[in-house]
Each structure stands twice: as C-alpha cells, then as structure tokens.
Amino acid sequence: MASLSQPTVLIVEDETSQVELLKFNFEKSGYNTLVAMDGEEGLLQAEEHTPDLIILDWMLPELSGIEVCRRLKRNETTRAIPILMLTARGEESDKIRGLDTGADDFVVKPYSVKELLARARAMIRRSNPIQSGEVVSYGDITLDSDQHKAFRDGKLIKLGPTEFRLLSVFIGRPGRVWSRDQLLERVWPHDLDIDLRTVDVHVGRLRKAIKQPGKTDPIRTVRAAGYSLDLDV
Ligand code: CA
C-alpha cells in the first residue's frame, strides 16, 4: 500500500536550545516537525495541523504547559492527540497533576534523547496502530493494511485505494473529527491541487461502500467541522 505520510511531531517549547535538540533528533529519525515557542501558538498549530504527537514543555511563558494540555484535551479536534510532557521538576505531585489534565506520558529534564524518542514512537504506535501495518478493528469494521483489505461484520468491503486510505485515517482515531483540510493533508499528501470537494466525493464513496443493509452508517458528518468515524451516535 502507499505509505501514509511521515508522522508529524509538534514541539511546544520556549527554549531555543531545547527546540533545536528535539527538532534535529526527530527529523533525523524520519519525523516531520512543527515548532511553537509559546502555548497560544502551540494550540493554534495543534488545531491546524493535528500532529501525531505533541511534545509539550511544562514551563512556558504566559499559558503554562498544564493549561495548554487542558485546552488540547477539551477541544474535539485535538483531544485524541497524545501529549508527552517535559518537566524540569521531578516531583510526583506535578506528574499526577499533569496526568489528571490528560498528558499521556512524562519525561523529566534533563532527559536522554534516545529514551524520549523511544517513548514518542511507542505513543504514536499506540494512538495510530495503522501506521505499523497491523490489523485494526473498530466495532464491526476491520482493516488489514498488509492485505490491503477492509471488512464489515466479516464481509469484505470493496474499496478503491483512496477510500482505503481514508478509512485508514479514520480507523486510526475513531470518534475524532477530521476537517476536510486535515483529510486532504493525510490522504493526498503529495497532491497540491485537490479540491476540498474531492474529499466529500471520496467520503461519500467510502460511506456507500461501508454502509451495509441493516447496519448503521458509521461516518458522521459534523456540520462546519468535517467527518468522523463513529459508531456510538
Ligand atoms: Ca520552558
């Protein structure tokens, strides 16, 4: 199958030397990187690009890392993105506060870059299993990326390559709402001329293929926001 785009990591950190260290090492390991030097900028970039992982510094000027984390987890667009917090203080109470706010993991400064990369990789794999070529299921929908096949309730769903990629994106994060721009970025990473309406057309085809007699339509259209794979509504 055509490989999905490289994972993107958003680094939210105000210290230039830290930013450079992280950027250099993530890029060397095959990630795309985005950088925000303060919390507000971090929130904007997270919403606009929906990265696969956010590295978030605890000590930021103005909006603190904790507050950024809280807002990311309250926003429907960004809530599913895993957050790895960096903290200079190793105190347990901070760690607990951070985890309460929704941070998914913690690394205490000064950290080993190797360890941080290993944790980052594991977090991305957990949140987006499809990138590692596994068989992924959500409800009665199953996607086998090695065989390039999708099933509903055990029955093969016939999908074109674009619809397959769309379903791969959706099933990696069920319940998450994707804007058409975000889908464009993921499904057509190298096509710059694709119209947003093309996204609607392919989502429509995917919906038709996946909707079987007597079964619910799992693709939710969220007005003014986008689409989501969601069996719970
Ligand atoms: Ca800092």
Short mmCIF file of C-alpha atoms and ligand atoms in Angstrom, two decimals:
data_model
loop_
_atom_site.label_atom_id
_atom_site.label_comp_id
_atom_site.label_asym_id
_atom_site.label_seq_id
_atom_site.Cartn_x
_atom_site.Cartn_y
_atom_site.Cartn_z
CA MET A 1 0.00 0.00 0.00
CA ALA A 2 1.07 3.57 -0.46
CA SER A 3 2.64 4.51 2.82
CA LEU A 4 0.94 7.15 4.87
CA SER A 5 2.76 10.39 5.35
CA GLN A 6 5.59 10.55 7.89
CA PRO A 7 4.40 11.16 11.42
CA THR A 8 4.41 14.79 12.49
CA VAL A 9 5.52 15.95 15.92
CA LEU A 10 4.64 19.36 17.31
CA ILE A 11 7.25 20.70 19.72
CA VAL A 12 5.91 23.32 22.13
CA GLU A 13 8.92 24.70 23.95
CA ASP A 14 10.27 28.19 24.60
CA GLU A 15 13.97 27.39 24.97
CA THR A 16 15.73 27.60 21.63
CA SER A 17 18.46 25.09 22.52
CA GLN A 18 15.81 22.52 23.53
CA VAL A 19 13.83 23.16 20.37
CA GLU A 20 16.90 22.66 18.23
CA LEU A 21 17.89 19.47 20.01
CA LEU A 22 14.40 17.98 19.63
CA LYS A 23 13.90 19.15 16.07
CA PHE A 24 17.25 17.76 14.97
CA ASN A 25 16.69 14.38 16.56
CA PHE A 26 13.11 13.91 15.43
CA GLU A 27 13.93 14.88 11.86
CA LYS A 28 16.91 12.53 11.87
CA SER A 29 14.52 9.77 12.91
CA GLY A 30 12.17 10.44 10.00
CA TYR A 31 9.53 12.70 11.53
CA ASN A 32 8.16 15.96 10.27
CA THR A 33 8.41 18.63 12.94
CA LEU A 34 6.44 21.72 13.80
CA VAL A 35 7.60 24.20 16.41
CA ALA A 36 5.67 26.57 18.65
CA MET A 37 7.56 28.82 21.06
CA ASP A 38 4.60 29.50 23.34
CA GLY A 39 1.33 27.94 24.42
CA GLU A 40 -1.05 30.02 22.30
CA GLU A 41 0.95 29.23 19.19
CA GLY A 42 1.02 25.58 20.22
CA LEU A 43 -2.78 25.47 20.45
CA LEU A 44 -3.15 27.09 17.04
CA GLN A 45 -0.72 24.74 15.34
CA ALA A 46 -2.22 21.69 17.03
CA GLU A 47 -5.65 22.59 15.74
CA GLU A 48 -4.47 23.48 12.26
CA HIS A 49 -2.15 20.51 11.63
CA THR A 50 -3.37 17.83 14.08
CA PRO A 51 0.09 16.33 14.56
CA ASP A 52 0.56 12.68 15.56
CA LEU A 53 2.22 13.69 18.82
CA ILE A 54 2.76 16.83 20.88
CA ILE A 55 5.89 17.36 22.95
CA LEU A 56 4.81 19.93 25.49
CA ASP A 57 7.07 21.76 27.90
CA TRP A 58 5.63 22.28 31.37
CA MET A 59 7.35 25.63 31.92
CA LEU A 60 6.13 28.01 29.24
CA PRO A 61 5.72 31.77 29.47
CA GLU A 62 2.12 33.03 29.79
CA LEU A 63 -0.02 29.95 29.12
CA SER A 64 1.54 27.13 31.14
CA GLY A 65 2.06 23.67 29.73
CA ILE A 66 -0.64 22.34 32.03
CA GLU A 67 -3.15 24.87 30.74
CA VAL A 68 -2.22 24.10 27.14
CA CYS A 69 -2.70 20.42 27.87
CA ARG A 70 -6.11 21.06 29.43
CA ARG A 71 -7.27 23.05 26.41
CA LEU A 72 -5.98 20.49 23.93
CA LYS A 73 -7.95 17.78 25.70
CA ARG A 74 -11.12 19.89 25.76
CA ASN A 75 -11.02 20.58 22.03
CA GLU A 76 -12.72 17.94 19.89
CA THR A 77 -10.17 18.38 17.10
CA THR A 78 -7.10 17.90 19.29
CA ARG A 79 -8.27 15.74 22.17
CA ALA A 80 -7.05 12.46 20.69
CA ILE A 81 -3.51 13.65 20.01
CA PRO A 82 -1.11 12.05 22.51
CA ILE A 83 0.83 14.52 24.66
CA LEU A 84 4.29 13.91 26.06
CA MET A 85 5.10 16.48 28.74
CA LEU A 86 8.58 17.68 29.55
CA THR A 87 9.16 18.81 33.07
CA ALA A 88 12.20 20.11 34.89
CA ARG A 89 10.73 19.14 38.21
CA GLY A 90 10.57 15.52 39.05
CA GLU A 91 8.02 15.95 41.77
CA GLU A 92 5.32 13.34 41.95
CA SER A 93 2.59 15.89 42.62
CA ASP A 94 3.36 17.66 39.34
CA LYS A 95 3.31 14.41 37.50
CA ILE A 96 -0.05 13.49 38.95
CA ARG A 97 -1.45 16.91 38.15
CA GLY A 98 -0.23 16.56 34.59
CA LEU A 99 -1.71 13.11 34.14
CA ASP A 100 -5.00 14.37 35.59
CA THR A 101 -5.05 17.06 32.94
CA GLY A 102 -4.71 14.46 30.23
CA ALA A 103 -0.99 14.27 29.46
CA ASP A 104 -0.26 10.76 28.21
CA ASP A 105 3.34 10.49 29.36
CA PHE A 106 6.10 12.41 31.12
CA VAL A 107 9.80 12.92 30.64
CA VAL A 108 11.87 14.75 33.26
CA LYS A 109 14.58 17.15 32.13
CA PRO A 110 17.44 16.56 31.63
CA TYR A 111 16.33 13.57 29.61
CA SER A 112 18.02 11.09 27.34
CA VAL A 113 17.09 11.85 23.74
CA LYS A 114 17.13 8.15 22.97
CA GLU A 115 14.58 7.44 25.68
CA LEU A 116 12.39 10.33 24.61
CA LEU A 117 12.36 9.10 21.01
CA ALA A 118 11.50 5.58 22.13
CA ARG A 119 8.58 6.86 24.19
CA ALA A 120 7.42 9.09 21.34
CA ARG A 121 7.47 6.16 18.93
CA ALA A 122 5.50 3.97 21.32
CA MET A 123 2.90 6.69 21.87
CA ILE A 124 2.38 7.21 18.17
CA ARG A 125 2.10 3.50 17.56
CA ARG A 126 -0.49 3.16 20.31
CA SER A 127 -2.59 6.04 19.08
CA ASN A 128 -2.27 5.24 15.39
CA PRO A 129 -1.81 1.49 15.04
CA ILE A 130 -2.43 1.55 11.33
CA GLN A 131 0.99 3.05 10.71
CA SER A 132 2.66 -0.12 11.85
CA GLY A 133 0.83 -2.38 9.40
CA GLU A 134 -1.33 -4.15 11.95
CA VAL A 135 -4.88 -5.38 11.69
CA VAL A 136 -7.10 -2.77 13.31
CA SER A 137 -10.72 -3.10 14.30
CA TYR A 138 -13.31 -0.64 15.39
CA GLY A 139 -16.69 -2.11 16.22
CA ASP A 140 -17.57 -4.47 13.36
CA ILE A 141 -15.17 -2.74 10.97
CA THR A 142 -11.75 -4.30 10.43
CA LEU A 143 -8.87 -3.04 8.35
CA ASP A 144 -5.90 -5.17 7.38
CA SER A 145 -3.25 -2.89 5.98
CA ASP A 146 -0.88 -5.72 4.98
CA GLN A 147 -3.51 -7.38 2.83
CA HIS A 148 -4.98 -4.03 1.89
CA LYS A 149 -8.47 -5.26 2.73
CA ALA A 150 -11.31 -3.97 4.83
CA PHE A 151 -14.22 -5.91 6.32
CA ARG A 152 -17.53 -5.12 7.94
CA ASP A 153 -19.00 -7.81 10.12
CA GLY A 154 -16.63 -10.26 8.46
CA LYS A 155 -17.71 -9.34 4.94
CA LEU A 156 -15.22 -7.84 2.52
CA ILE A 157 -15.83 -4.17 1.75
CA LYS A 158 -14.84 -3.22 -1.76
CA LEU A 159 -12.83 -0.02 -1.63
CA GLY A 160 -10.76 1.95 -4.09
CA PRO A 161 -7.23 2.93 -2.99
CA THR A 162 -8.29 6.42 -1.94
CA GLU A 163 -11.23 5.16 0.11
CA PHE A 164 -8.90 2.64 1.71
CA ARG A 165 -6.52 5.40 2.76
CA LEU A 166 -9.42 7.45 4.07
CA LEU A 167 -10.65 4.54 6.16
CA SER A 168 -7.08 4.01 7.45
CA VAL A 169 -7.02 7.58 8.71
CA PHE A 170 -10.48 7.32 10.28
CA ILE A 171 -9.95 3.99 11.98
CA GLY A 172 -6.63 5.13 13.47
CA ARG A 173 -8.59 7.53 15.67
CA PRO A 174 -12.25 6.60 15.95
CA GLY A 175 -14.53 9.36 17.19
CA ARG A 176 -12.13 12.08 16.21
CA VAL A 177 -13.49 14.78 13.92
CA TRP A 178 -11.33 15.47 10.86
CA SER A 179 -11.70 18.65 8.87
CA ARG A 180 -11.56 18.32 5.11
CA ASP A 181 -8.20 20.12 5.14
CA GLN A 182 -6.82 17.59 7.58
CA LEU A 183 -8.09 14.72 5.46
CA LEU A 184 -6.54 16.31 2.40
CA GLU A 185 -3.19 16.51 4.17
CA ARG A 186 -3.33 12.86 5.22
CA VAL A 187 -4.90 11.15 2.26
CA TRP A 188 -3.41 13.21 -0.56
CA PRO A 189 -0.10 14.34 0.98
CA HIS A 190 1.57 14.97 -2.36
CA ASP A 191 -1.29 16.43 -4.36
CA LEU A 192 -1.46 20.15 -4.02
CA ASP A 193 -4.28 20.75 -6.49
CA ILE A 194 -7.01 18.67 -4.91
CA ASP A 195 -10.26 20.47 -4.28
CA LEU A 196 -11.98 20.18 -0.90
CA ARG A 197 -15.00 18.83 -2.71
CA THR A 198 -12.93 15.84 -3.79
CA VAL A 199 -12.75 14.94 -0.11
CA ASP A 200 -16.56 14.95 0.08
CA VAL A 201 -16.80 12.77 -3.02
CA HIS A 202 -14.46 10.14 -1.61
CA VAL A 203 -16.01 10.23 1.85
CA GLY A 204 -19.34 9.67 0.08
CA ARG A 205 -17.95 6.64 -1.74
CA LEU A 206 -16.46 5.24 1.44
CA ARG A 207 -19.78 5.73 3.23
CA LYS A 208 -21.66 3.94 0.49
CA ALA A 209 -19.23 1.02 0.48
CA ILE A 210 -19.19 0.61 4.23
CA LYS A 211 -22.91 1.02 4.84
CA GLN A 212 -24.49 -2.42 4.57
CA PRO A 213 -28.16 -3.37 4.75
CA GLY A 214 -29.39 -3.27 8.32
CA LYS A 215 -26.17 -1.67 9.54
CA THR A 216 -25.65 1.85 10.82
CA ASP A 217 -23.82 4.48 8.84
CA PRO A 218 -20.56 4.82 10.77
CA ILE A 219 -19.42 8.02 9.09
CA ARG A 220 -20.69 11.05 10.86
CA THR A 221 -20.85 14.41 9.13
CA VAL A 222 -20.18 17.16 11.64
CA ARG A 223 -21.56 20.38 10.32
CA ALA A 224 -18.97 23.09 9.69
CA ALA A 225 -16.29 20.80 11.12
CA GLY A 226 -15.79 17.71 8.99
CA TYR A 227 -16.16 13.96 9.28
CA SER A 228 -15.64 11.29 11.86
CA LEU A 229 -15.83 7.51 12.09
CA ASP A 230 -18.17 6.98 14.97
CA LEU A 231 -20.37 4.02 15.77
CA ASP A 232 -21.71 5.48 19.00
CA VAL A 233 -24.12 8.05 17.62
CA CA B 1 10.48 26.11 29.13
#
